[in-house]
Amino acid sequence: MDQDNLPPAPAGALPPAATRTLNLAAQLDAFERLPAAEQDRRQLGSLRTLLRHARDLSPFWRDRLAAAGVDPDRPLQEGETALDLIRDLPVLTRAVLQEQGSALKARAPWMAEDRIAIARTSGSTGVPVAVERYLPMHQPLYTALTFLDNRWHGRDSRRPIAIAKDMADAVLPTWGPLYEALGHKGVAHCRNMIGHAPEDILSWLAALGVPYMVTTPALALRLAELSLAGGPRPVGLEQIITFGETVTPEIRARVRAAFG
């Protein structure tokens, strides 16, 4: 059932979407504690399913798997692991991802067009790339992983957070629907990183005094450089959560020098 068309939750119960997400988080949490052999077995099964999906539904992947001699159903030999199934598969480069475009799409017939969203990188380190997300599957899994990531890093979703990314300026009452369902009322302050100069974003961040910030590594570095050059220094900033690009040792060192 599409999570946008779920029945209302009984009084006092979590909404079905929140329950599903927490269930996924519990499954991922339990997977970490399985014996290594069982983890390998499950990962192999998931990899085979993924490869079959790509082979059957994407012209690009059908040809690429065949050229590399990758057979999703090949039995593993003694001593092999799941990664040996794809050891001859070439690495997918950013250039190929940009050039091939629609040939990489692997849409199943039952995926409704209006439930597919396109995500694009910022392009701050090169030409942007775009990928498709099937929202009924992506949203619960992404939210579950984010929930676990916040727990692993000791973040408190009852505290405020700043978000600087390609999104509309807003002040939201919570970190998202899951946290609202849990009664966690940390305010999310959102600022569009494209529509505002880094200098303005740094001033905004310093005025907020929040413990957490979400942004790209490139913008985090730019904010750090501005602060080190005499700009405002946000007080109380404990963690910067990044996405979309690689965090290099140089970026980590400069951000730590600026913000502690």
mmCIF file of C-alpha atoms in Angstrom:
data_model
loop_
_atom_site.group_PDB
_atom_site.id
_atom_site.type_symbol
_atom_site.label_atom_id
_atom_site.label_comp_id
_atom_site.label_asym_id
_atom_site.label_seq_id
_atom_site.Cartn_x
_atom_site.Cartn_y
_atom_site.Cartn_z
ATOM 1 C CA MET A 1 0.000 0.000 0.000
ATOM 2 C CA ASP A 2 1.291 3.473 -0.872
ATOM 3 C CA GLN A 3 2.199 5.313 2.337
ATOM 4 C CA ASP A 4 0.281 8.379 1.107
ATOM 5 C CA ASN A 5 -2.963 6.356 1.149
ATOM 6 C CA LEU A 6 -2.739 4.619 4.502
ATOM 7 C CA PRO A 7 -5.753 4.504 6.849
ATOM 8 C CA PRO A 8 -5.689 6.824 9.867
ATOM 9 C CA ALA A 9 -3.980 5.540 12.995
ATOM 10 C CA PRO A 10 -6.048 4.618 16.071
ATOM 11 C CA ALA A 11 -6.085 7.229 18.839
ATOM 12 C CA GLY A 12 -2.838 7.135 20.793
ATOM 13 C CA ALA A 13 -1.015 4.986 18.214
ATOM 14 C CA LEU A 14 1.862 6.033 16.010
ATOM 15 C CA PRO A 15 0.922 6.761 12.377
ATOM 16 C CA PRO A 16 1.450 3.726 10.102
ATOM 17 C CA ALA A 17 4.298 5.452 8.223
ATOM 18 C CA ALA A 18 6.171 6.067 11.490
ATOM 19 C CA THR A 19 5.567 2.490 12.632
ATOM 20 C CA ARG A 20 6.907 1.142 9.351
ATOM 21 C CA THR A 21 10.021 3.298 9.584
ATOM 22 C CA LEU A 22 10.751 2.257 13.173
ATOM 23 C CA ASN A 23 10.246 -1.378 12.167
ATOM 24 C CA LEU A 24 12.821 -0.946 9.405
ATOM 25 C CA ALA A 25 15.210 0.675 11.868
ATOM 26 C CA ALA A 26 14.761 -2.261 14.248
ATOM 27 C CA GLN A 27 15.510 -4.726 11.437
ATOM 28 C CA LEU A 28 18.685 -2.844 10.484
ATOM 29 C CA ASP A 29 19.683 -2.672 14.134
ATOM 30 C CA ALA A 30 19.147 -6.415 14.544
ATOM 31 C CA PHE A 31 21.168 -7.145 11.382
ATOM 32 C CA GLU A 32 24.262 -5.571 12.972
ATOM 33 C CA ARG A 33 24.126 -8.153 15.765
ATOM 34 C CA LEU A 34 23.836 -11.238 13.567
ATOM 35 C CA PRO A 35 26.772 -13.634 13.219
ATOM 36 C CA ALA A 36 29.053 -12.661 10.332
ATOM 37 C CA ALA A 37 28.111 -15.776 8.335
ATOM 38 C CA GLU A 38 24.410 -14.917 8.507
ATOM 39 C CA GLN A 39 25.106 -11.320 7.517
ATOM 40 C CA ASP A 40 27.041 -12.606 4.485
ATOM 41 C CA ARG A 41 24.199 -14.946 3.513
ATOM 42 C CA ARG A 42 21.593 -12.199 3.651
ATOM 43 C CA GLN A 43 23.787 -9.704 1.823
ATOM 44 C CA LEU A 44 24.385 -12.225 -0.946
ATOM 45 C CA GLY A 45 20.648 -12.739 -1.351
ATOM 46 C CA SER A 46 20.046 -8.997 -1.518
ATOM 47 C CA LEU A 47 22.857 -8.535 -4.035
ATOM 48 C CA ARG A 48 21.449 -11.263 -6.288
ATOM 49 C CA THR A 49 18.014 -9.605 -6.175
ATOM 50 C CA LEU A 50 19.515 -6.218 -7.026
ATOM 51 C CA LEU A 51 21.507 -7.610 -9.956
ATOM 52 C CA ARG A 52 18.461 -9.409 -11.373
ATOM 53 C CA HIS A 53 16.436 -6.201 -11.123
ATOM 54 C CA ALA A 54 19.147 -4.232 -12.950
ATOM 55 C CA ARG A 55 19.602 -6.906 -15.626
ATOM 56 C CA ASP A 56 15.901 -7.320 -16.332
ATOM 57 C CA LEU A 57 14.866 -3.647 -16.316
ATOM 58 C CA SER A 58 17.824 -1.537 -17.466
ATOM 59 C CA PRO A 59 19.358 -1.717 -20.972
ATOM 60 C CA PHE A 60 22.610 -0.243 -19.689
ATOM 61 C CA TRP A 61 22.990 -2.700 -16.837
ATOM 62 C CA ARG A 62 21.910 -5.655 -18.965
ATOM 63 C CA ASP A 63 24.805 -4.967 -21.362
ATOM 64 C CA ARG A 64 27.288 -4.043 -18.631
ATOM 65 C CA LEU A 65 26.636 -7.174 -16.583
ATOM 66 C CA ALA A 66 26.860 -9.382 -19.670
ATOM 67 C CA ALA A 67 30.119 -7.766 -20.803
ATOM 68 C CA ALA A 68 31.639 -8.336 -17.353
ATOM 69 C CA GLY A 69 30.377 -11.924 -17.220
ATOM 70 C CA VAL A 70 28.336 -11.228 -14.105
ATOM 71 C CA ASP A 71 25.589 -13.805 -13.553
ATOM 72 C CA PRO A 72 23.294 -13.001 -10.608
ATOM 73 C CA ASP A 73 22.544 -16.703 -10.155
ATOM 74 C CA ARG A 74 26.107 -18.045 -10.283
ATOM 75 C CA PRO A 75 26.835 -20.308 -7.281
ATOM 76 C CA LEU A 76 29.738 -19.104 -5.170
ATOM 77 C CA GLN A 77 32.829 -21.257 -4.992
ATOM 78 C CA GLU A 78 34.449 -22.310 -1.735
ATOM 79 C CA GLY A 79 35.945 -19.267 -0.030
ATOM 80 C CA GLU A 80 34.141 -16.698 -2.168
ATOM 81 C CA THR A 81 32.044 -13.890 -0.721
ATOM 82 C CA ALA A 82 29.201 -11.811 -2.124
ATOM 83 C CA LEU A 83 31.699 -9.294 -3.502
ATOM 84 C CA ASP A 84 33.267 -11.990 -5.660
ATOM 85 C CA LEU A 85 29.987 -12.107 -7.587
ATOM 86 C CA ILE A 86 30.729 -8.611 -8.942
ATOM 87 C CA ARG A 87 34.538 -8.554 -8.816
ATOM 88 C CA ASP A 88 34.785 -8.104 -12.614
ATOM 89 C CA LEU A 89 32.131 -5.391 -12.793
ATOM 90 C CA PRO A 90 33.738 -2.034 -13.715
ATOM 91 C CA VAL A 91 33.283 0.843 -11.296
ATOM 92 C CA LEU A 92 30.470 3.174 -12.364
ATOM 93 C CA THR A 93 32.123 6.543 -12.881
ATOM 94 C CA ARG A 94 30.508 9.942 -12.598
ATOM 95 C CA ALA A 95 31.174 10.529 -16.321
ATOM 96 C CA VAL A 96 29.342 7.350 -17.343
ATOM 97 C CA LEU A 97 26.446 8.221 -15.044
ATOM 98 C CA GLN A 98 26.168 11.615 -16.743
ATOM 99 C CA GLU A 99 26.539 10.281 -20.296
ATOM 100 C CA GLN A 100 24.163 7.317 -20.161
ATOM 101 C CA GLY A 101 21.221 9.101 -18.579
ATOM 102 C CA SER A 102 17.939 7.292 -19.108
ATOM 103 C CA ALA A 103 19.633 4.030 -20.161
ATOM 104 C CA LEU A 104 20.503 3.427 -16.503
ATOM 105 C CA LYS A 105 16.899 3.644 -15.340
ATOM 106 C CA ALA A 106 15.580 0.361 -13.952
ATOM 107 C CA ARG A 107 11.896 1.066 -13.425
ATOM 108 C CA ALA A 108 9.584 -1.834 -12.631
ATOM 109 C CA PRO A 109 6.215 -1.719 -14.442
ATOM 110 C CA TRP A 110 4.353 -1.268 -11.154
ATOM 111 C CA MET A 111 6.240 1.912 -10.208
ATOM 112 C CA ALA A 112 3.863 4.839 -10.683
ATOM 113 C CA GLU A 113 5.366 7.855 -12.428
ATOM 114 C CA ASP A 114 4.116 10.284 -9.787
ATOM 115 C CA ARG A 115 5.887 8.307 -7.042
ATOM 116 C CA ILE A 116 9.316 8.701 -8.657
ATOM 117 C CA ALA A 117 11.425 11.711 -7.670
ATOM 118 C CA ILE A 118 14.687 12.935 -9.153
ATOM 119 C CA ALA A 119 17.551 13.877 -6.842
ATOM 120 C CA ARG A 120 20.426 15.978 -8.149
ATOM 121 C CA THR A 121 23.831 16.750 -6.684
ATOM 122 C CA SER A 122 24.746 20.375 -6.094
ATOM 123 C CA GLY A 123 27.444 20.379 -8.761
ATOM 124 C CA SER A 124 29.810 22.203 -6.414
ATOM 125 C CA THR A 125 32.660 19.837 -7.337
ATOM 126 C CA GLY A 126 31.778 19.249 -10.990
ATOM 127 C CA VAL A 127 28.905 18.594 -13.373
ATOM 128 C CA PRO A 128 25.754 17.629 -11.426
ATOM 129 C CA VAL A 129 24.356 14.112 -11.616
ATOM 130 C CA ALA A 130 20.757 13.008 -11.230
ATOM 131 C CA VAL A 131 19.295 9.773 -9.873
ATOM 132 C CA GLU A 132 15.737 8.529 -9.550
ATOM 133 C CA ARG A 133 14.136 7.515 -6.257
ATOM 134 C CA TYR A 134 10.994 5.419 -5.925
ATOM 135 C CA LEU A 135 9.524 7.229 -2.947
ATOM 136 C CA PRO A 136 7.390 4.461 -1.323
ATOM 137 C CA MET A 137 10.589 2.431 -0.911
ATOM 138 C CA HIS A 138 13.170 5.182 -0.559
ATOM 139 C CA GLN A 139 11.498 7.393 2.037
ATOM 140 C CA PRO A 140 10.973 4.795 4.801
ATOM 141 C CA LEU A 141 14.439 3.298 4.328
ATOM 142 C CA TYR A 142 16.185 6.686 4.178
ATOM 143 C CA THR A 143 14.305 7.894 7.263
ATOM 144 C CA ALA A 144 15.172 4.693 9.144
ATOM 145 C CA LEU A 145 18.858 5.060 8.304
ATOM 146 C CA THR A 146 18.813 8.723 9.328
ATOM 147 C CA PHE A 147 17.090 7.791 12.582
ATOM 148 C CA LEU A 148 19.814 5.244 13.345
ATOM 149 C CA ASP A 149 22.563 7.670 12.316
ATOM 150 C CA ASN A 150 21.197 10.273 14.711
ATOM 151 C CA ARG A 151 21.114 7.699 17.495
ATOM 152 C CA TRP A 152 24.641 6.434 16.778
ATOM 153 C CA HIS A 153 25.994 9.997 16.973
ATOM 154 C CA GLY A 154 24.024 10.941 20.074
ATOM 155 C CA ARG A 155 21.915 13.638 18.437
ATOM 156 C CA ASP A 156 18.839 14.755 20.333
ATOM 157 C CA SER A 157 15.900 15.453 17.999
ATOM 158 C CA ARG A 158 14.279 17.522 20.734
ATOM 159 C CA ARG A 159 16.965 20.172 20.116
ATOM 160 C CA PRO A 160 17.080 22.589 17.158
ATOM 161 C CA ILE A 161 18.953 21.956 13.930
ATOM 162 C CA ALA A 162 20.075 24.140 11.006
ATOM 163 C CA ILE A 163 19.791 22.832 7.445
ATOM 164 C CA ALA A 164 21.545 24.580 4.542
ATOM 165 C CA LYS A 165 20.828 22.807 1.268
ATOM 166 C CA ASP A 166 18.898 23.277 -1.986
ATOM 167 C CA MET A 167 15.491 23.689 -0.388
ATOM 168 C CA ALA A 168 13.083 26.496 0.452
ATOM 169 C CA ASP A 169 13.775 28.794 3.394
ATOM 170 C CA ALA A 170 11.590 27.661 6.275
ATOM 171 C CA VAL A 171 11.291 27.167 9.999
ATOM 172 C CA LEU A 172 9.780 23.740 10.653
ATOM 173 C CA PRO A 173 8.393 22.619 14.029
ATOM 174 C CA THR A 174 10.237 19.273 14.018
ATOM 175 C CA TRP A 175 12.987 17.379 12.190
ATOM 176 C CA GLY A 176 10.314 15.548 10.175
ATOM 177 C CA PRO A 177 7.122 13.467 10.416
ATOM 178 C CA LEU A 178 8.768 10.596 12.303
ATOM 179 C CA TYR A 179 10.061 12.904 15.024
ATOM 180 C CA GLU A 180 6.725 14.684 15.207
ATOM 181 C CA ALA A 181 5.041 11.300 15.763
ATOM 182 C CA LEU A 182 7.518 10.594 18.564
ATOM 183 C CA GLY A 183 6.771 13.942 20.182
ATOM 184 C CA HIS A 184 10.257 15.323 19.578
ATOM 185 C CA LYS A 185 9.880 19.046 18.966
ATOM 186 C CA GLY A 186 13.319 20.157 17.846
ATOM 187 C CA VAL A 187 12.863 23.075 15.445
ATOM 188 C CA ALA A 188 14.455 22.749 11.981
ATOM 189 C CA HIS A 189 15.760 26.054 10.588
ATOM 190 C CA CYS A 190 16.151 25.719 6.809
ATOM 191 C CA ARG A 191 18.080 28.027 4.479
ATOM 192 C CA ASN A 192 18.513 27.661 0.705
ATOM 193 C CA MET A 193 22.244 27.298 0.015
ATOM 194 C CA ILE A 194 21.831 28.392 -3.607
ATOM 195 C CA GLY A 195 19.788 31.523 -2.959
ATOM 196 C CA HIS A 196 21.975 32.909 -0.149
ATOM 197 C CA ALA A 197 25.631 33.887 -0.130
ATOM 198 C CA PRO A 198 27.899 31.876 2.204
ATOM 199 C CA GLU A 199 28.536 35.054 4.217
ATOM 200 C CA ASP A 200 24.798 35.393 4.859
ATOM 201 C CA ILE A 201 24.468 31.726 5.774
ATOM 202 C CA LEU A 202 27.314 32.027 8.287
ATOM 203 C CA SER A 203 25.667 35.054 9.925
ATOM 204 C CA TRP A 204 22.344 33.194 10.013
ATOM 205 C CA LEU A 205 23.975 30.138 11.574
ATOM 206 C CA ALA A 206 25.802 32.186 14.201
ATOM 207 C CA ALA A 207 22.575 33.940 15.182
ATOM 208 C CA LEU A 208 20.721 30.635 15.614
ATOM 209 C CA GLY A 209 23.095 29.079 18.144
ATOM 210 C CA VAL A 210 22.011 25.526 17.221
ATOM 211 C CA PRO A 211 23.957 22.355 18.171
ATOM 212 C CA TYR A 212 23.621 20.666 14.767
ATOM 213 C CA MET A 213 23.900 21.656 11.110
ATOM 214 C CA VAL A 214 23.233 19.739 7.879
ATOM 215 C CA THR A 215 24.958 20.889 4.683
ATOM 216 C CA THR A 216 27.436 19.856 1.981
ATOM 217 C CA PRO A 217 31.152 19.436 2.700
ATOM 218 C CA ALA A 218 31.908 22.235 0.221
ATOM 219 C CA LEU A 219 29.684 24.729 2.039
ATOM 220 C CA ALA A 220 30.928 23.578 5.436
ATOM 221 C CA LEU A 221 34.475 24.297 4.272
ATOM 222 C CA ARG A 222 33.497 27.704 2.890
ATOM 223 C CA LEU A 223 31.791 28.660 6.148
ATOM 224 C CA ALA A 224 34.845 27.528 8.106
ATOM 225 C CA GLU A 225 37.174 29.615 5.927
ATOM 226 C CA LEU A 226 34.963 32.677 6.350
ATOM 227 C CA SER A 227 34.867 32.226 10.120
ATOM 228 C CA LEU A 228 38.631 31.735 10.344
ATOM 229 C CA ALA A 229 39.124 34.895 8.277
ATOM 230 C CA GLY A 230 37.307 36.973 10.869
ATOM 231 C CA GLY A 231 33.666 36.190 10.222
ATOM 232 C CA PRO A 232 31.150 35.176 12.902
ATOM 233 C CA ARG A 233 31.841 32.017 14.903
ATOM 234 C CA PRO A 234 28.724 29.975 15.739
ATOM 235 C CA VAL A 235 28.617 29.265 19.463
ATOM 236 C CA GLY A 236 27.431 25.850 20.635
ATOM 237 C CA LEU A 237 27.762 24.089 17.277
ATOM 238 C CA GLU A 238 28.526 20.457 18.171
ATOM 239 C CA GLN A 239 28.132 18.534 14.917
ATOM 240 C CA ILE A 240 28.004 19.204 11.172
ATOM 241 C CA ILE A 241 26.236 16.452 9.213
ATOM 242 C CA THR A 242 27.241 16.407 5.549
ATOM 243 C CA PHE A 243 25.909 14.778 2.394
ATOM 244 C CA GLY A 244 26.531 14.560 -1.339
ATOM 245 C CA GLU A 245 30.326 14.827 -1.427
ATOM 246 C CA THR A 246 33.438 13.332 0.146
ATOM 247 C CA VAL A 247 34.706 14.776 3.407
ATOM 248 C CA THR A 248 38.483 14.983 2.987
ATOM 249 C CA PRO A 249 40.933 15.176 5.895
ATOM 250 C CA GLU A 250 41.637 18.780 4.860
ATOM 251 C CA ILE A 251 37.953 19.739 5.086
ATOM 252 C CA ARG A 252 37.622 18.018 8.461
ATOM 253 C CA ALA A 253 40.684 19.841 9.820
ATOM 254 C CA ARG A 254 39.579 23.292 8.653
ATOM 255 C CA VAL A 255 36.024 22.858 9.960
ATOM 256 C CA ARG A 256 37.342 21.651 13.306
ATOM 257 C CA ALA A 257 39.740 24.602 13.487
ATOM 258 C CA ALA A 258 36.887 27.032 12.857
ATOM 259 C CA PHE A 259 34.080 25.522 14.914
ATOM 260 C CA GLY A 260 35.790 23.221 17.405
#
